[in-house]
Amino acid sequence: MKVLFVGGTGNISYGVCQIALERGMELYILNRGNSTSRVHPGTHVLIADYNDEQAVKKALEGYEFDTVVDFRVFNAAQLEKAVRIFKGITKQYIFISSATVYRKPLEHYLITEDMPLGNLHSHYARNKLAAENALRRAIGEGFPGVIVRPSLTYSDFNPLTALNSRKNPYSLIQRMRRGKPIIVHGDGTSLWTITHDTDFGRGIVGLFGNPDTVGEAFHITSDEVLDWNRIYTELAHAAGVEANLIHITSDFIGDCDPSLRESLLGDHACSAVFDNSKIKRFVPDFHCEIPFREGARRIVEWFDADPAVRETVEPEWDEKMDAIIAKYRGWPL
């Protein structure tokens, strides 16, 4: 099977590439070529800036694919461009949307693909949903589109927790190892699903080449459900320390730093437990192999394997956490 990933070196797509190659697929990735250290051996790399439609079409001249997986679409205009690019050269186009598109607060704690959509708290979710709607219009015109909605999907090189530096994710682990307080939104007991990227890959790769998936939407997550206290505690234990947790309401955190409000109130502050029966019907052998305790150990081992290069931190993020805690405790800033 010949597949193309738009992206291929990011937090989710890296693990999916691994699974696709393990299953003997002919894998191509399309990106700008800036992250060569995360290209798996055996991958064919096509270099183009995805923002440049004509450059992408030129890079894809003469190619046809059984499946295209697009990790780099975030709004309706980008989705419409993707349809123009891939129409006629793929039998299946999988758009990576997001589980944030479900309406918040949820109508039921257990999320199915048929739950109402429309997250008013999140600009990111609204854009993803607009892209889904654009894809559904294209499907109605014969385009072979499929929607996949990951929830929090982490990798060995990024513990994608609710509050951490996106630029330098080791920042959270360093803070834990220094014994500093770790902010947990709310009381830390909201339920959450956190999925390793290779486990997500086992689900999505099972959809490749299946014509019955066209027009369908799937979320693909672990069946392991943890609360946020447990997630942070497991990561701290993997780092060899006890977690020093401080609980602060999401509203207070958002008031201190408005840039955090959307991700908390629109996503992480809400419980997220998923019914995976649909993906299991389409991919009967789908199961997740990596519980978060094992995933946390792998994360720490990845950073510690090359500390001079990998254990970089973002001082500004650390200072931001200190400032929020100081304000919460009533200390002078």
CSV table of C-alpha atoms in Angstrom, one decimal:
chain,number,residue,atom,x,y,z
A,1,MET,CA,0.0,0.0,0.0
A,2,LYS,CA,1.3,3.4,-1.0
A,3,VAL,CA,0.6,6.2,1.6
A,4,LEU,CA,1.4,9.8,2.0
A,5,PHE,CA,1.5,11.8,5.3
A,6,VAL,CA,1.4,15.5,5.2
A,7,GLY,CA,3.7,16.2,8.1
A,8,GLY,CA,5.2,13.0,9.4
A,9,THR,CA,7.6,14.3,12.0
A,10,GLY,CA,5.3,15.8,14.6
A,11,ASN,CA,4.0,14.7,17.9
A,12,ILE,CA,1.3,12.4,16.5
A,13,SER,CA,2.5,11.6,13.1
A,14,TYR,CA,5.9,10.3,14.1
A,15,GLY,CA,4.4,7.3,15.8
A,16,VAL,CA,2.0,6.7,13.0
A,17,CYS,CA,4.9,6.6,10.6
A,18,GLN,CA,6.5,3.9,12.7
A,19,ILE,CA,3.5,1.7,12.6
A,20,ALA,CA,2.9,2.2,8.9
A,21,LEU,CA,6.5,1.1,8.1
A,22,GLU,CA,6.3,-1.8,10.5
A,23,ARG,CA,3.3,-3.1,8.5
A,24,GLY,CA,5.2,-2.9,5.3
A,25,MET,CA,3.6,0.1,3.7
A,26,GLU,CA,5.4,2.3,1.1
A,27,LEU,CA,5.5,5.5,3.1
A,28,TYR,CA,6.0,9.0,1.8
A,29,ILE,CA,6.0,12.2,3.8
A,30,LEU,CA,5.5,15.7,2.6
A,31,ASN,CA,6.9,18.6,4.6
A,32,ARG,CA,9.5,21.4,4.5
A,33,GLY,CA,12.4,19.0,5.4
A,34,ASN,CA,13.3,20.9,8.6
A,35,SER,CA,13.0,17.9,11.0
A,36,THR,CA,15.3,15.3,9.4
A,37,SER,CA,16.2,13.7,12.7
A,38,ARG,CA,12.6,12.5,13.0
A,39,VAL,CA,12.4,10.8,9.7
A,40,HIS,CA,12.2,7.0,10.0
A,41,PRO,CA,14.6,5.0,7.8
A,42,GLY,CA,12.8,3.7,4.8
A,43,THR,CA,10.6,6.8,4.4
A,44,HIS,CA,10.5,8.7,1.1
A,45,VAL,CA,10.6,12.5,1.7
A,46,LEU,CA,8.9,15.0,-0.6
A,47,ILE,CA,9.9,18.5,0.2
A,48,ALA,CA,7.5,21.5,-0.3
A,49,ASP,CA,5.9,24.2,1.8
A,50,TYR,CA,2.3,23.1,2.3
A,51,ASN,CA,1.3,26.8,2.3
A,52,ASP,CA,2.4,27.0,-1.3
A,53,GLU,CA,-0.3,25.1,-3.3
A,54,GLN,CA,1.6,25.3,-6.6
A,55,ALA,CA,4.8,24.0,-5.1
A,56,VAL,CA,3.0,21.1,-3.5
A,57,LYS,CA,1.3,20.2,-6.8
A,58,LYS,CA,4.7,20.3,-8.5
A,59,ALA,CA,6.2,18.0,-5.8
A,60,LEU,CA,3.4,15.5,-6.2
A,61,GLU,CA,3.5,15.4,-10.0
A,62,GLY,CA,3.2,11.8,-11.3
A,63,TYR,CA,2.3,10.4,-7.8
A,64,GLU,CA,-0.9,8.5,-6.9
A,65,PHE,CA,-1.6,7.1,-3.4
A,66,ASP,CA,-3.9,4.6,-1.8
A,67,THR,CA,-4.2,6.9,1.3
A,68,VAL,CA,-3.3,10.4,2.2
A,69,VAL,CA,-3.2,11.4,5.9
A,70,ASP,CA,-3.2,15.2,6.5
A,71,PHE,CA,-1.9,16.3,9.8
A,72,ARG,CA,-1.4,19.9,8.7
A,73,VAL,CA,-4.9,21.3,8.1
A,74,PHE,CA,-6.4,23.6,10.8
A,75,ASN,CA,-9.2,25.5,9.1
A,76,ALA,CA,-11.7,25.4,6.3
A,77,ALA,CA,-9.5,27.3,3.8
A,78,GLN,CA,-6.7,24.9,4.2
A,79,LEU,CA,-9.0,21.9,3.9
A,80,GLU,CA,-10.4,23.3,0.6
A,81,LYS,CA,-6.9,23.7,-0.7
A,82,ALA,CA,-6.1,20.1,0.3
A,83,VAL,CA,-9.1,18.9,-1.7
A,84,ARG,CA,-7.8,20.8,-4.8
A,85,ILE,CA,-4.4,19.2,-4.3
A,86,PHE,CA,-5.4,15.6,-3.7
A,87,LYS,CA,-8.5,15.2,-5.8
A,88,GLY,CA,-7.9,12.5,-8.3
A,89,ILE,CA,-4.5,11.3,-6.9
A,90,THR,CA,-5.7,9.4,-3.8
A,91,LYS,CA,-8.3,6.8,-3.1
A,92,GLN,CA,-8.7,7.9,0.5
A,93,TYR,CA,-8.0,11.2,2.3
A,94,ILE,CA,-7.9,11.2,6.1
A,95,PHE,CA,-8.2,14.6,7.8
A,96,ILE,CA,-6.8,14.7,11.3
A,97,SER,CA,-9.3,16.8,13.2
A,98,SER,CA,-9.6,16.9,17.0
A,99,ALA,CA,-11.7,15.6,19.8
A,100,THR,CA,-12.0,19.2,21.0
A,101,VAL,CA,-14.8,19.7,18.4
A,102,TYR,CA,-17.4,18.0,20.7
A,103,ARG,CA,-19.7,20.5,22.4
A,104,LYS,CA,-18.6,21.5,25.9
A,105,PRO,CA,-20.0,20.8,28.5
A,106,LEU,CA,-20.6,17.3,27.3
A,107,GLU,CA,-24.1,15.9,27.3
A,108,HIS,CA,-22.8,12.5,28.6
A,109,TYR,CA,-19.5,11.5,30.2
A,110,LEU,CA,-18.9,8.8,27.6
A,111,ILE,CA,-18.1,10.4,24.2
A,112,THR,CA,-19.2,8.8,20.9
A,113,GLU,CA,-18.7,10.1,17.4
A,114,ASP,CA,-22.4,11.0,17.3
A,115,MET,CA,-22.2,13.5,20.2
A,116,PRO,CA,-23.2,17.1,19.4
A,117,LEU,CA,-20.4,19.2,17.9
A,118,GLY,CA,-19.6,22.9,18.5
A,119,ASN,CA,-17.1,23.9,21.2
A,120,LEU,CA,-17.8,27.5,21.8
A,121,HIS,CA,-14.9,27.9,24.2
A,122,SER,CA,-12.1,27.0,21.7
A,123,HIS,CA,-11.1,28.9,18.6
A,124,TYR,CA,-8.9,26.0,17.6
A,125,ALA,CA,-11.9,23.6,17.9
A,126,ARG,CA,-14.2,25.9,15.9
A,127,ASN,CA,-11.6,26.0,13.1
A,128,LYS,CA,-11.2,22.2,13.1
A,129,LEU,CA,-15.0,21.8,12.9
A,130,ALA,CA,-15.2,24.3,10.0
A,131,ALA,CA,-12.6,22.2,8.2
A,132,GLU,CA,-14.7,19.0,9.0
A,133,ASN,CA,-17.7,20.7,7.5
A,134,ALA,CA,-15.7,21.7,4.4
A,135,LEU,CA,-14.6,18.1,4.0
A,136,ARG,CA,-18.2,16.8,4.3
A,137,ARG,CA,-19.2,19.2,1.5
A,138,ALA,CA,-16.3,17.7,-0.6
A,139,ILE,CA,-17.4,14.2,0.3
A,140,GLY,CA,-20.9,15.0,-1.0
A,141,GLU,CA,-19.2,15.8,-4.4
A,142,GLY,CA,-17.3,12.5,-4.5
A,143,PHE,CA,-14.1,13.3,-2.7
A,144,PRO,CA,-13.0,10.2,-0.6
A,145,GLY,CA,-12.7,12.0,2.8
A,146,VAL,CA,-12.5,10.5,6.3
A,147,ILE,CA,-12.4,12.3,9.6
A,148,VAL,CA,-10.2,11.2,12.5
A,149,ARG,CA,-10.4,12.9,15.9
A,150,PRO,CA,-7.5,12.3,18.3
A,151,SER,CA,-7.6,13.5,21.8
A,152,LEU,CA,-4.5,14.1,23.9
A,153,THR,CA,-1.9,12.1,22.0
A,154,TYR,CA,1.6,12.2,23.3
A,155,SER,CA,5.0,10.8,22.1
A,156,ASP,CA,8.3,9.7,23.7
A,157,PHE,CA,9.6,13.2,23.0
A,158,ASN,CA,6.7,15.2,24.3
A,159,PRO,CA,4.5,14.6,27.4
A,160,LEU,CA,1.6,16.7,26.0
A,161,THR,CA,0.1,17.6,29.4
A,162,ALA,CA,-2.4,20.4,30.0
A,163,LEU,CA,0.1,22.9,31.4
A,164,ASN,CA,3.6,22.7,30.0
A,165,SER,CA,5.9,24.5,27.7
A,166,ARG,CA,5.0,23.6,24.1
A,167,LYS,CA,8.4,24.9,23.0
A,168,ASN,CA,10.5,22.9,25.4
A,169,PRO,CA,8.5,20.1,27.0
A,170,TYR,CA,11.3,19.0,29.3
A,171,SER,CA,10.5,22.1,31.3
A,172,LEU,CA,7.8,20.3,33.2
A,173,ILE,CA,10.1,17.4,34.1
A,174,GLN,CA,12.9,19.7,35.2
A,175,ARG,CA,10.4,21.6,37.4
A,176,MET,CA,9.3,18.3,39.0
A,177,ARG,CA,12.9,17.3,39.6
A,178,ARG,CA,13.6,20.6,41.3
A,179,GLY,CA,10.8,20.0,43.7
A,180,LYS,CA,8.8,23.1,42.5
A,181,PRO,CA,5.0,23.1,42.6
A,182,ILE,CA,3.3,21.8,39.6
A,183,ILE,CA,0.0,23.5,38.7
A,184,VAL,CA,-3.0,21.2,38.2
A,185,HIS,CA,-6.2,22.8,37.0
A,186,GLY,CA,-9.2,22.4,39.2
A,187,ASP,CA,-8.9,19.6,41.9
A,188,GLY,CA,-7.2,17.3,39.4
A,189,THR,CA,-10.0,14.7,39.5
A,190,SER,CA,-11.6,15.3,36.1
A,191,LEU,CA,-11.2,12.1,34.0
A,192,TRP,CA,-8.9,12.2,31.0
A,193,THR,CA,-7.7,9.9,28.2
A,194,ILE,CA,-4.1,10.1,27.2
A,195,THR,CA,-2.8,8.0,24.2
A,196,HIS,CA,0.6,7.1,23.0
A,197,ASP,CA,1.3,8.1,19.4
A,198,THR,CA,2.1,4.5,18.3
A,199,ASP,CA,-1.2,3.3,19.9
A,200,PHE,CA,-3.0,5.9,17.9
A,201,GLY,CA,-1.1,4.7,14.9
A,202,ARG,CA,-2.4,1.1,15.4
A,203,GLY,CA,-5.9,2.4,15.0
A,204,ILE,CA,-5.5,4.8,12.1
A,205,VAL,CA,-3.3,2.5,10.0
A,206,GLY,CA,-6.0,-0.1,10.3
A,207,LEU,CA,-8.3,2.3,8.4
A,208,PHE,CA,-6.0,2.7,5.5
A,209,GLY,CA,-7.4,1.4,2.2
A,210,ASN,CA,-10.9,0.6,3.5
A,211,PRO,CA,-13.4,2.2,1.2
A,212,ASP,CA,-16.2,1.8,3.8
A,213,THR,CA,-14.5,4.5,5.9
A,214,VAL,CA,-15.3,7.3,3.4
A,215,GLY,CA,-17.7,9.8,4.9
A,216,GLU,CA,-17.2,8.4,8.4
A,217,ALA,CA,-15.7,10.0,11.5
A,218,PHE,CA,-13.6,8.2,14.2
A,219,HIS,CA,-12.0,9.1,17.4
A,220,ILE,CA,-9.0,6.9,18.3
A,221,THR,CA,-7.9,6.9,21.9
A,222,SER,CA,-6.7,4.6,24.7
A,223,ASP,CA,-9.2,2.8,26.9
A,224,GLU,CA,-7.1,3.7,29.9
A,225,VAL,CA,-8.8,6.5,31.9
A,226,LEU,CA,-6.8,8.6,34.4
A,227,ASP,CA,-7.4,11.8,36.3
A,228,TRP,CA,-5.0,14.7,36.0
A,229,ASN,CA,-3.5,14.0,39.5
A,230,ARG,CA,-2.6,10.5,38.4
A,231,ILE,CA,-1.1,11.8,35.1
A,232,TYR,CA,1.2,14.2,36.8
A,233,THR,CA,2.1,11.8,39.6
A,234,GLU,CA,3.0,9.0,37.1
A,235,LEU,CA,5.3,11.4,35.2
A,236,ALA,CA,6.9,12.6,38.4
A,237,HIS,CA,7.5,9.0,39.5
A,238,ALA,CA,9.1,8.2,36.2
A,239,ALA,CA,11.4,11.1,36.7
A,240,GLY,CA,12.4,9.7,40.1
A,241,VAL,CA,10.6,12.2,42.3
A,242,GLU,CA,7.3,12.8,44.1
A,243,ALA,CA,4.9,15.2,42.5
A,244,ASN,CA,4.4,18.5,44.4
A,245,LEU,CA,1.0,19.4,43.1
A,246,ILE,CA,-0.9,22.6,43.6
A,247,HIS,CA,-4.5,22.9,42.6
A,248,ILE,CA,-5.7,26.1,41.1
A,249,THR,CA,-9.1,26.7,39.4
A,250,SER,CA,-9.1,26.9,35.6
A,251,ASP,CA,-10.8,30.3,35.7
A,252,PHE,CA,-8.1,31.7,38.0
A,253,ILE,CA,-5.3,30.4,35.7
A,254,GLY,CA,-7.1,31.9,32.7
A,255,ASP,CA,-7.4,35.2,34.4
A,256,CYS,CA,-3.7,35.2,35.2
A,257,ASP,CA,-2.8,34.2,31.6
A,258,PRO,CA,-5.5,34.5,29.0
A,259,SER,CA,-3.5,32.4,26.6
A,260,LEU,CA,-4.3,29.4,28.8
A,261,ARG,CA,-8.0,30.0,29.1
A,262,GLU,CA,-9.0,28.4,25.8
A,263,SER,CA,-7.1,25.2,26.2
A,264,LEU,CA,-8.4,24.7,29.8
A,265,LEU,CA,-12.0,25.7,29.5
A,266,GLY,CA,-12.4,24.4,26.0
A,267,ASP,CA,-10.7,21.1,26.5
A,268,HIS,CA,-8.6,20.0,29.5
A,269,ALA,CA,-10.9,21.1,32.3
A,270,CYS,CA,-13.7,18.8,31.0
A,271,SER,CA,-13.7,15.1,31.5
A,272,ALA,CA,-12.9,13.2,28.3
A,273,VAL,CA,-13.7,9.4,28.2
A,274,PHE,CA,-14.2,7.9,24.8
A,275,ASP,CA,-16.3,5.0,23.5
A,276,ASN,CA,-13.9,3.3,21.0
A,277,SER,CA,-16.5,0.7,19.8
A,278,LYS,CA,-16.6,2.3,16.3
A,279,ILE,CA,-12.9,2.1,15.6
A,280,LYS,CA,-12.9,-1.4,16.9
A,281,ARG,CA,-15.7,-2.4,14.5
A,282,PHE,CA,-13.7,-1.1,11.6
A,283,VAL,CA,-10.3,-2.3,13.0
A,284,PRO,CA,-11.1,-5.5,15.0
A,285,ASP,CA,-7.5,-6.0,16.2
A,286,PHE,CA,-7.1,-2.4,17.5
A,287,HIS,CA,-5.9,-2.2,21.0
A,288,CYS,CA,-3.5,0.0,22.9
A,289,GLU,CA,-0.3,-1.5,24.2
A,290,ILE,CA,1.3,1.4,26.2
A,291,PRO,CA,-0.3,2.4,29.5
A,292,PHE,CA,0.7,5.8,30.7
A,293,ARG,CA,2.9,4.5,33.4
A,294,GLU,CA,5.0,2.8,30.7
A,295,GLY,CA,4.7,5.9,28.5
A,296,ALA,CA,5.9,8.2,31.2
A,297,ARG,CA,9.0,6.0,31.7
A,298,ARG,CA,9.7,6.1,28.0
A,299,ILE,CA,9.4,9.9,28.0
A,300,VAL,CA,11.9,10.4,30.8
A,301,GLU,CA,14.3,7.8,29.2
A,302,TRP,CA,14.2,9.7,25.9
A,303,PHE,CA,15.2,13.0,27.5
A,304,ASP,CA,17.8,11.5,29.8
A,305,ALA,CA,19.4,9.6,26.9
A,306,ASP,CA,20.9,12.8,25.5
A,307,PRO,CA,20.5,15.5,28.2
A,308,ALA,CA,22.9,18.0,26.6
A,309,VAL,CA,20.6,18.2,23.6
A,310,ARG,CA,17.2,17.2,24.7
A,311,GLU,CA,16.9,18.5,28.3
A,312,THR,CA,16.3,22.1,27.2
A,313,VAL,CA,13.9,24.3,29.1
A,314,GLU,CA,11.9,27.5,28.6
A,315,PRO,CA,12.7,29.8,31.5
A,316,GLU,CA,9.8,32.1,30.6
A,317,TRP,CA,7.3,29.2,31.1
A,318,ASP,CA,8.8,28.4,34.5
A,319,GLU,CA,8.5,32.0,35.5
A,320,LYS,CA,4.9,32.1,34.3
A,321,MET,CA,4.1,29.1,36.5
A,322,ASP,CA,5.8,30.8,39.5
A,323,ALA,CA,3.8,34.0,38.9
A,324,ILE,CA,0.5,32.3,38.8
A,325,ILE,CA,1.3,30.4,42.0
A,326,ALA,CA,2.5,33.6,43.7
A,327,LYS,CA,-0.7,35.4,42.8
A,328,TYR,CA,-2.8,32.5,43.9
A,329,ARG,CA,-1.1,32.4,47.3
A,330,GLY,CA,-1.3,36.1,47.7
A,331,TRP,CA,2.4,36.7,47.5
A,332,PRO,CA,3.7,39.9,45.9
A,333,LEU,CA,4.7,39.5,42.2
